[in-house]
Tab-separated table of C-alpha atoms in Angstrom:
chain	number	residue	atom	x	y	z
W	3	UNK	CA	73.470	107.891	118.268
W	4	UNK	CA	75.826	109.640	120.838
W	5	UNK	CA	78.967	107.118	120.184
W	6	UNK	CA	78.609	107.536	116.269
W	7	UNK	CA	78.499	111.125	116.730
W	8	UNK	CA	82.206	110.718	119.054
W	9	UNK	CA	83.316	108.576	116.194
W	10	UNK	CA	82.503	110.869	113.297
W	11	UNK	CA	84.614	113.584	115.728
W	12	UNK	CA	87.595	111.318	116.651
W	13	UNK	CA	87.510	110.363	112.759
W	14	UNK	CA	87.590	113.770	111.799
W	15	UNK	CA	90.401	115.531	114.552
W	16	UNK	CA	92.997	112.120	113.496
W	17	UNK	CA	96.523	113.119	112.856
W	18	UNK	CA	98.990	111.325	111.441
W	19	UNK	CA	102.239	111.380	112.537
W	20	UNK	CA	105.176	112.328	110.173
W	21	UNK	CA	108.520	110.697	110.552
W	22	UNK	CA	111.442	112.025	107.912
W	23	UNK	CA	114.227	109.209	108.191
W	24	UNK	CA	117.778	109.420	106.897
W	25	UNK	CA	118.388	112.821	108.272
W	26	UNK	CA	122.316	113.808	108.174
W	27	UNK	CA	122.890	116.866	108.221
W	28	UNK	CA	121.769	120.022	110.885
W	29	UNK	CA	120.244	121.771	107.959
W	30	UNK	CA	118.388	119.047	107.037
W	31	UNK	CA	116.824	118.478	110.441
W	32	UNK	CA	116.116	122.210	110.841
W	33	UNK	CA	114.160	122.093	107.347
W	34	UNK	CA	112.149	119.039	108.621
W	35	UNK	CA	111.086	120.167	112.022
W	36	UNK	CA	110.250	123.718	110.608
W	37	UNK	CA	108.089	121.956	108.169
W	38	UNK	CA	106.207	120.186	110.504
W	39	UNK	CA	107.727	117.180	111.195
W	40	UNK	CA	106.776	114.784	113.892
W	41	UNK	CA	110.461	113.039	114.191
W	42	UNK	CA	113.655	112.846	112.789
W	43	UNK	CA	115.582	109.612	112.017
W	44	UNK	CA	119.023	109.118	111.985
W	45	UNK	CA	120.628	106.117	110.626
W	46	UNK	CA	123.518	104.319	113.024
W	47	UNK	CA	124.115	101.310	110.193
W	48	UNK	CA	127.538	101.411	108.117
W	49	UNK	CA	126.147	100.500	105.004
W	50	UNK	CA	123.647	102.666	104.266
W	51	UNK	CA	124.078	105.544	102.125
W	52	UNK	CA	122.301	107.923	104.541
W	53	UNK	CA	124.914	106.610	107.595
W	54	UNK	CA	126.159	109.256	109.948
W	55	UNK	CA	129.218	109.000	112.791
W	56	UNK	CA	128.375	110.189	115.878
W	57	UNK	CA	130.087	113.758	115.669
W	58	UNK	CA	127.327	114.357	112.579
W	59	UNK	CA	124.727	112.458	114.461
W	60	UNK	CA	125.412	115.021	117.724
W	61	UNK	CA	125.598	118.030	115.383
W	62	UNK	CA	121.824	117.130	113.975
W	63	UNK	CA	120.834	116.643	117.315
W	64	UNK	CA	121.812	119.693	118.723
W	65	UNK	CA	119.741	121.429	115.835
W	66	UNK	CA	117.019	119.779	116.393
W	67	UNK	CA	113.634	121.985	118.333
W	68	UNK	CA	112.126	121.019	121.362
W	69	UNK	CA	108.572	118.515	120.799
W	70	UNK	CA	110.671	116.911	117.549
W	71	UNK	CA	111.423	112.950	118.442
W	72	UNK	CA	114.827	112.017	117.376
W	73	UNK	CA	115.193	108.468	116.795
W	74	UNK	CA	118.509	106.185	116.170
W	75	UNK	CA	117.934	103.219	113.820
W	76	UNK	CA	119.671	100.078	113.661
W	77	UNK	CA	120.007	97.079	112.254
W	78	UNK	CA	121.426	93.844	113.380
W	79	UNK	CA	123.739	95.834	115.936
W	80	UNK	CA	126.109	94.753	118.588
W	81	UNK	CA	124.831	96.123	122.051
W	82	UNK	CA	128.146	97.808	122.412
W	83	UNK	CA	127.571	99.736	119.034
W	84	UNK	CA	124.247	100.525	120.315
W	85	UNK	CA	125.785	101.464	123.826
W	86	UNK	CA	128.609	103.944	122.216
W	87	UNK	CA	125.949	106.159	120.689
W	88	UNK	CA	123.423	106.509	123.651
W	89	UNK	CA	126.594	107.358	125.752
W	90	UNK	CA	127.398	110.210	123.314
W	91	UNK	CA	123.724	111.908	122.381
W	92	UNK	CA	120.635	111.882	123.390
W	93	UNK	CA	117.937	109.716	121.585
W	94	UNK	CA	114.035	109.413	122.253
W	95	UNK	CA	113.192	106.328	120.170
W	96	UNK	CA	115.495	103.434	118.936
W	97	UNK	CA	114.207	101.961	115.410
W	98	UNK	CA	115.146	98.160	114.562
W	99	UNK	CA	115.213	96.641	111.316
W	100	UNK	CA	117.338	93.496	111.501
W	101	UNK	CA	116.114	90.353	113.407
W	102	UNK	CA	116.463	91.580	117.050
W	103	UNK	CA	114.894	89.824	119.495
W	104	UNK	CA	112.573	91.642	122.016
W	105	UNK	CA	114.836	91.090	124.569
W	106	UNK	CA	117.518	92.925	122.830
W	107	UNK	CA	115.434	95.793	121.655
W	108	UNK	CA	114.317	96.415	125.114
W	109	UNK	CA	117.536	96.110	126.661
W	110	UNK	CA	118.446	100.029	126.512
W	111	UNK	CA	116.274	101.715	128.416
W	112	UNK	CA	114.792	103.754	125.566
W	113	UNK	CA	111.485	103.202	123.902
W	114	UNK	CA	112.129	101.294	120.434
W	115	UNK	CA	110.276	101.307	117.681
W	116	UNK	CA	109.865	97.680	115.264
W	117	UNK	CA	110.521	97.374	111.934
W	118	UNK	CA	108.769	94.177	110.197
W	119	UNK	CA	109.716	93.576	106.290
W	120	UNK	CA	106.598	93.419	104.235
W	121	UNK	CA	108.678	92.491	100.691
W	122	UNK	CA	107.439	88.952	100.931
W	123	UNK	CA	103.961	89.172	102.279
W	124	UNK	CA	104.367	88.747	105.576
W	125	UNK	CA	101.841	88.891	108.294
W	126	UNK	CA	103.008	91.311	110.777
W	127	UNK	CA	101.206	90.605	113.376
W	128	UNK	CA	103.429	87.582	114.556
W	129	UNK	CA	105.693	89.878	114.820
W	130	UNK	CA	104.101	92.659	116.402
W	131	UNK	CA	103.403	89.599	119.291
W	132	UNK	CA	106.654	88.570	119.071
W	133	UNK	CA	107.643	92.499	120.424
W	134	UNK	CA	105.041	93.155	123.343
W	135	UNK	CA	107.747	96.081	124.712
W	136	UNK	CA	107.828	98.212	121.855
W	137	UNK	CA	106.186	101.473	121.275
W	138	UNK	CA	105.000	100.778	117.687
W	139	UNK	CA	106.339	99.197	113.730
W	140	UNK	CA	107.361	100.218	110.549
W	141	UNK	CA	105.511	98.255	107.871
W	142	UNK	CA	108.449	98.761	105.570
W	143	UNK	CA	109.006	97.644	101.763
W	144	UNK	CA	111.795	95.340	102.321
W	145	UNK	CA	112.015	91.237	102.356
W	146	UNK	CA	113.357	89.839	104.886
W	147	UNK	CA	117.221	89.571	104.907
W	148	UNK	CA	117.982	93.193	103.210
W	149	UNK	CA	117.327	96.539	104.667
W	150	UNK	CA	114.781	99.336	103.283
W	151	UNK	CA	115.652	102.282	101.700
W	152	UNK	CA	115.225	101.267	98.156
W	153	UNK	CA	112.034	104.048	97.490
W	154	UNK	CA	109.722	100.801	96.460
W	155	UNK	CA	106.274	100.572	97.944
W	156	UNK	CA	105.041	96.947	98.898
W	157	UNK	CA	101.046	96.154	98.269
W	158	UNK	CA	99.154	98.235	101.005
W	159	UNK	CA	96.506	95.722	100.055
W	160	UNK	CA	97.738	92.928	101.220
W	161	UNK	CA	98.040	95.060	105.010
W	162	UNK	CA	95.467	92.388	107.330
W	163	UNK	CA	93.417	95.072	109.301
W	164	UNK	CA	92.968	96.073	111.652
W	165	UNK	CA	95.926	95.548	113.522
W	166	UNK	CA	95.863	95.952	117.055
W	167	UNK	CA	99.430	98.277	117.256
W	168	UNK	CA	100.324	101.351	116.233
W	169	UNK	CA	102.419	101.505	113.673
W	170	UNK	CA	104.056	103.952	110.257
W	171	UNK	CA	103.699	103.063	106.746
W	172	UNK	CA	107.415	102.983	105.065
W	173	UNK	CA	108.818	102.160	101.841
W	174	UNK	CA	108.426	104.029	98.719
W	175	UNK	CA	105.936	106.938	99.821
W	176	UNK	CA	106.671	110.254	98.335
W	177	UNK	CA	104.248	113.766	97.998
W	178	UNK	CA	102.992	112.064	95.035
W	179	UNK	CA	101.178	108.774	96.757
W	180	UNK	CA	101.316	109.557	100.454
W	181	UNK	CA	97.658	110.658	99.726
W	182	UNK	CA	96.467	107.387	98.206
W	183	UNK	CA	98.310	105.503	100.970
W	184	UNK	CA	97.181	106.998	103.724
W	185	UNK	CA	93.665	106.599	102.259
W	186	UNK	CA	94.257	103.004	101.701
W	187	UNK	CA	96.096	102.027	104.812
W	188	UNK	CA	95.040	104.215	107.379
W	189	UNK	CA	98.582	103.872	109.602
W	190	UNK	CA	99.245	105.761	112.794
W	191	UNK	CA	101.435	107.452	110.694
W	192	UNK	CA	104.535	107.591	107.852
W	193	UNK	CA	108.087	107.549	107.311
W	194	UNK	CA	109.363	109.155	104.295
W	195	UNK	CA	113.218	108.902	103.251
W	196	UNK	CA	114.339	108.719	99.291
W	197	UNK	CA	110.923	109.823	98.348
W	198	UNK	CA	111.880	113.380	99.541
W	199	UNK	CA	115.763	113.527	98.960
W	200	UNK	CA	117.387	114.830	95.622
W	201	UNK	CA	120.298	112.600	96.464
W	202	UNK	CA	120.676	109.967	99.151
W	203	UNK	CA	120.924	111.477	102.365
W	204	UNK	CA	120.399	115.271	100.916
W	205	UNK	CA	117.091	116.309	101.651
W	206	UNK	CA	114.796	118.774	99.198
W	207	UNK	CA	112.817	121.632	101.342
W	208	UNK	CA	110.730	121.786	98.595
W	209	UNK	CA	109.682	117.654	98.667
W	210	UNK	CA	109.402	117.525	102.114
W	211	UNK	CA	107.309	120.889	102.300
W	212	UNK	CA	104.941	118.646	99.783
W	213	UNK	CA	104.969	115.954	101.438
W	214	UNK	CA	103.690	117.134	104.588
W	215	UNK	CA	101.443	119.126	102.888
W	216	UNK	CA	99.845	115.742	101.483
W	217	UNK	CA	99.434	114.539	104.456
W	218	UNK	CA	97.336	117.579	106.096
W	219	UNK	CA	95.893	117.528	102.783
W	220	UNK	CA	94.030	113.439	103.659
W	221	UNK	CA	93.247	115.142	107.406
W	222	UNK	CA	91.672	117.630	106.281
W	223	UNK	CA	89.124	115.735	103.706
């Protein structure tokens, strides 16, 4: 009776964790932290349309509070892209969304985070093995071979559970279905991007205000 009654209570006190990706402007990151959010993600990958140089990336940084995780995501990079921004900022996560290795991703000397394409119905969980090092995944919309971003959701269904990492829910979430996702899924948390922008890489206070909302919203009940 005692360790259902400290399940009920850890069920009840669970936060998710709220990552806002595709940050690139200081602005922007002031809006998200202000609203509550967990970490910050800036993109270090030419061909997105949320991409940012490393002047922008140290401006963001610089506005960015204390207790907000700033992470650098990449995908596919050379280690000497990889090395040029860590020698000019500061980052507290790496994200990876190409094929690195574990080896690679480890390599820096910062914590990384894993992204594993969930387009084609994969099983993540080889690839959660695969990465013993890293701090957590992304369960993001993509197939493998192409990059996420595109503000699809995959088939949270099809998610094998429990899995035995932490890791975010990506791909398609917005204030409108974070709710249902999060009660469906039940991730360690979420990373939002297009589903709270009003143009690629421009953020809207007012989506991401709802968005977090949402998700204090599912806490709460």
């Amino acid at each position: 009776m005692r360790r259902r009654h400290l399940l009920v209570i850890l069920f009840a006190t669970m936060r998710y964790r709220i990552k806002i990706c595709g940050i690139t402007d200081p602005e922007n990151a002031r809006i998200a932290a202000q609203a509550g959010a967990d970490a910050l993600g800036l993109v270090f990958y030419a061909r997105s349309r949320r991409a940012l140089n490393l002047e922008q990336a140290v401006r963001v940084i610089r506005a960015v509070p204390p207790f907000v995780a700033t992470v650098g995501l990449f995908v596919d990079p050379r280690p000497d892209e990889v090395e040029a921004v860590l020698n000019g900022l500061h980052l507290d996560y790496l994200q990876f969304h190409g094929a690195e290795d574990a080896a690679f991703c480890s390599g820096f000397g910062i914590p990384y985070l894993k992204a594993i394409a969930m387009g084609g119905g994969e099983d993540p969980r080889a690839e959660m093995d695969a990465h013993p090092d890293a701090r957590g995944f992304l369960l993001d919309s993509h197939a493998q071979g192409t990059i996420g971003g595109s503000g699809r959701h995959f088939d949270w269904d099809a998610i094998p559970g429990p899995l035995p990492r932490p890791w975010l829910l990506a791909g398609g979430l917005g204030p409108g279905n974070v709710g249902s996702a999060l009660a469906r899924a039940r991730p360690y948390g979420v990373d939002v991007s297009s589903g709270v922008e009003s143009a690629p890489g421009r953020k809207d206070p007012e989506l991401i205000q709802q968005f977090i909302k949402a998700v204090r919203q599912v806490e709460s009940e």
